[in-house]
Short mmCIF file of C-alpha atoms in Angstrom, two decimals:
data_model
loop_
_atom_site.label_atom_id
_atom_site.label_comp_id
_atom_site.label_asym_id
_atom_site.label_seq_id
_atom_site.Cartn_x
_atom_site.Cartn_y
_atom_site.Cartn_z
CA UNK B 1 -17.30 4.38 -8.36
CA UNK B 2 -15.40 4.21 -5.11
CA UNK B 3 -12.77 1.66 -4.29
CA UNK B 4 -14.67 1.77 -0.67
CA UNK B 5 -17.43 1.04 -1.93
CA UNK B 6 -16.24 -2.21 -4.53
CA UNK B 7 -12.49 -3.48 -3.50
CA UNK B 8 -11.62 -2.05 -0.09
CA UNK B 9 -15.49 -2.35 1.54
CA UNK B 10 -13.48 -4.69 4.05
CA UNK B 11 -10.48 -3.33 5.61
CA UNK B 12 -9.04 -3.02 9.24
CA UNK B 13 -6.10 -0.60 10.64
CA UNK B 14 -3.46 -2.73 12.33
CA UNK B 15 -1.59 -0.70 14.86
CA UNK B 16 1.68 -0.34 14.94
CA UNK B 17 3.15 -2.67 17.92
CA UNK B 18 5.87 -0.58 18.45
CA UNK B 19 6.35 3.03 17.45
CA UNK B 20 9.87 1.86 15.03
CA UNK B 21 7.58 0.04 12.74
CA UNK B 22 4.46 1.22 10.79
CA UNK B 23 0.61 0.56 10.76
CA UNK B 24 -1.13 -1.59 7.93
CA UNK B 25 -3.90 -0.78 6.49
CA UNK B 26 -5.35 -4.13 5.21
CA UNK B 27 -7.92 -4.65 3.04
CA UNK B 28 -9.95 -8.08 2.44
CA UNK B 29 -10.29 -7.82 -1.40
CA UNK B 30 -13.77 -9.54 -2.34
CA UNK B 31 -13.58 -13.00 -3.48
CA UNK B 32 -14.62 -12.19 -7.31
CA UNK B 33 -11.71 -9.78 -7.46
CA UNK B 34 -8.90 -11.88 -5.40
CA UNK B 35 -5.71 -12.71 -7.67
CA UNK B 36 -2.92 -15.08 -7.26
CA UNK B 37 -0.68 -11.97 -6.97
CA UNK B 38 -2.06 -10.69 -3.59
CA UNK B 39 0.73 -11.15 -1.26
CA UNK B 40 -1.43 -12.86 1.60
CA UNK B 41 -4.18 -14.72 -0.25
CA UNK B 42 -7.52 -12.35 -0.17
CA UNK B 43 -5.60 -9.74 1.94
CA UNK B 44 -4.10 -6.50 0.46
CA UNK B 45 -1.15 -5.20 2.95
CA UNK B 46 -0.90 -1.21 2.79
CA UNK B 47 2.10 -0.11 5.07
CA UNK B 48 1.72 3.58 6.55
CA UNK B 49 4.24 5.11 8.44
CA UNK B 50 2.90 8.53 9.11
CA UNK B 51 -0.52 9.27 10.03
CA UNK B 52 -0.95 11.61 6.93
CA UNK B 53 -0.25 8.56 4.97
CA UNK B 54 -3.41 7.05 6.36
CA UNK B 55 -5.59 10.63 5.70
CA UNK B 56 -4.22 10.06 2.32
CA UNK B 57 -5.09 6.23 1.34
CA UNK B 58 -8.52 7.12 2.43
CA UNK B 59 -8.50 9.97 0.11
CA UNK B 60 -7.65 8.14 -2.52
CA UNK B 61 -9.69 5.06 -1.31
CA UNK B 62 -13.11 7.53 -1.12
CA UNK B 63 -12.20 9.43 -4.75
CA UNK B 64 -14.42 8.92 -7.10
CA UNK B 65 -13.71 7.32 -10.87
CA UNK B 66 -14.81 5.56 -13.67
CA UNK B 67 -13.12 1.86 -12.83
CA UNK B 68 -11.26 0.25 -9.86
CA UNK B 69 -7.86 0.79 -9.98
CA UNK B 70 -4.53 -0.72 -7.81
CA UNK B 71 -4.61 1.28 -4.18
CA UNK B 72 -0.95 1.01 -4.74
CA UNK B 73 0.02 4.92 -4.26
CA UNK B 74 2.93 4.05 -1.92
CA UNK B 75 4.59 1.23 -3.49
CA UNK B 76 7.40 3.10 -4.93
CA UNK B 77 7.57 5.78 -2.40
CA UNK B 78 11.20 5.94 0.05
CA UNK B 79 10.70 4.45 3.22
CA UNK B 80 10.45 7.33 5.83
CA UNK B 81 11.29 4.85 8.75
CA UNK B 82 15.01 4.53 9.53
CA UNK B 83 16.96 1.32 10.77
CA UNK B 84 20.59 0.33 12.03
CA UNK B 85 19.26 -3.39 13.00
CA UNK B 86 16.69 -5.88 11.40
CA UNK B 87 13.82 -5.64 13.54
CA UNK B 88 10.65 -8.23 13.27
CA UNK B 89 7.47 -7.21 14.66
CA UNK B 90 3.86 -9.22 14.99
CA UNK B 91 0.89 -7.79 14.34
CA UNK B 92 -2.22 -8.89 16.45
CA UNK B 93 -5.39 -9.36 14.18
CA UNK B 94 -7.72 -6.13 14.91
CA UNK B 95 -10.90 -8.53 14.66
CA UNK B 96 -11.95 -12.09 14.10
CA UNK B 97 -11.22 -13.41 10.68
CA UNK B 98 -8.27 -10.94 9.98
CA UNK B 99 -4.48 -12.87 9.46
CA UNK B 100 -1.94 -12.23 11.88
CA UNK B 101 0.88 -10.18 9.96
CA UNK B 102 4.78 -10.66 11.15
CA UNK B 103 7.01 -7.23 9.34
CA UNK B 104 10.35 -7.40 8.98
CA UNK B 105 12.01 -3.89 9.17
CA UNK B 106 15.41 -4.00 6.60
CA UNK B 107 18.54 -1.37 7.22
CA UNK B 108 18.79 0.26 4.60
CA UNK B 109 22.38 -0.63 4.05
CA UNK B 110 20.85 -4.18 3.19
CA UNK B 111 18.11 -2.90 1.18
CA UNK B 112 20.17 -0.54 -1.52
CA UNK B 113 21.71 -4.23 -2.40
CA UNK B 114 18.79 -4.97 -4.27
CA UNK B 115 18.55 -4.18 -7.79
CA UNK B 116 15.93 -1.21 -8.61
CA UNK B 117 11.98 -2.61 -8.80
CA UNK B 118 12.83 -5.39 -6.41
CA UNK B 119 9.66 -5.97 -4.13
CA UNK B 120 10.83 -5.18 -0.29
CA UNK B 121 7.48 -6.37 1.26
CA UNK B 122 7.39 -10.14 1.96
#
């Protein structure tokens, strides 16, 4: 089983509107799967900021195993994109249907206030 194939069948690439913040990769999780959890109703936000990042979520989207599983392999990485200001950026649905999506970019002076496991995407 493939996660493209079952959970992310549905996804669009939102570019990144300006080359400070990153592209999201967002998927539109089937309704039968679809959890109170999920940040953005049915929508699952991925954030990429390299293009290898995007080579490897479809790798790991495309691999094949025996049960779906959490496409979560960059939660916990370091952010790669640096910051001295907040900056707020609005992402233009790629298609009909799709939500808008507004990112907030964080120093991270303010970030390392938070207490390790906090969740940084809102």
């Amino acid at each position: 089983m493939r996660l493209t194939d079952h959970l992310a069948a549905k996804r669009r690439l939102y570019h990144r509107p300006t080359p400070v913040m990153p592209d999201v990769l967002m998927i539109d999780i089937p309704a039968a799967l679809v959890s109170d959890s999920l940040p953005l109703g049915r929508f699952y936000p991925i954030i990429l900021e390299a293009a290898q990042e995007l080579n490897e979520m479809e790798a790991f989207l495309h691999a094949s195993r025996s049960s779906l599983v959490r496409p979560d392999l960059f939660d916990r990485r370091p952010s790669a994109i640096e910051s001295r200001c907040v900056l707020i950026a609005r992402y233009t649905p790629p298609a009909p249907g799709w939500p808008w999506l507004l990112l907030c970019r964080w120093p991270s002076a303010y970030t390392a206030m938070l207490p390790a496991g906090d969740d940084l995407f809102a």
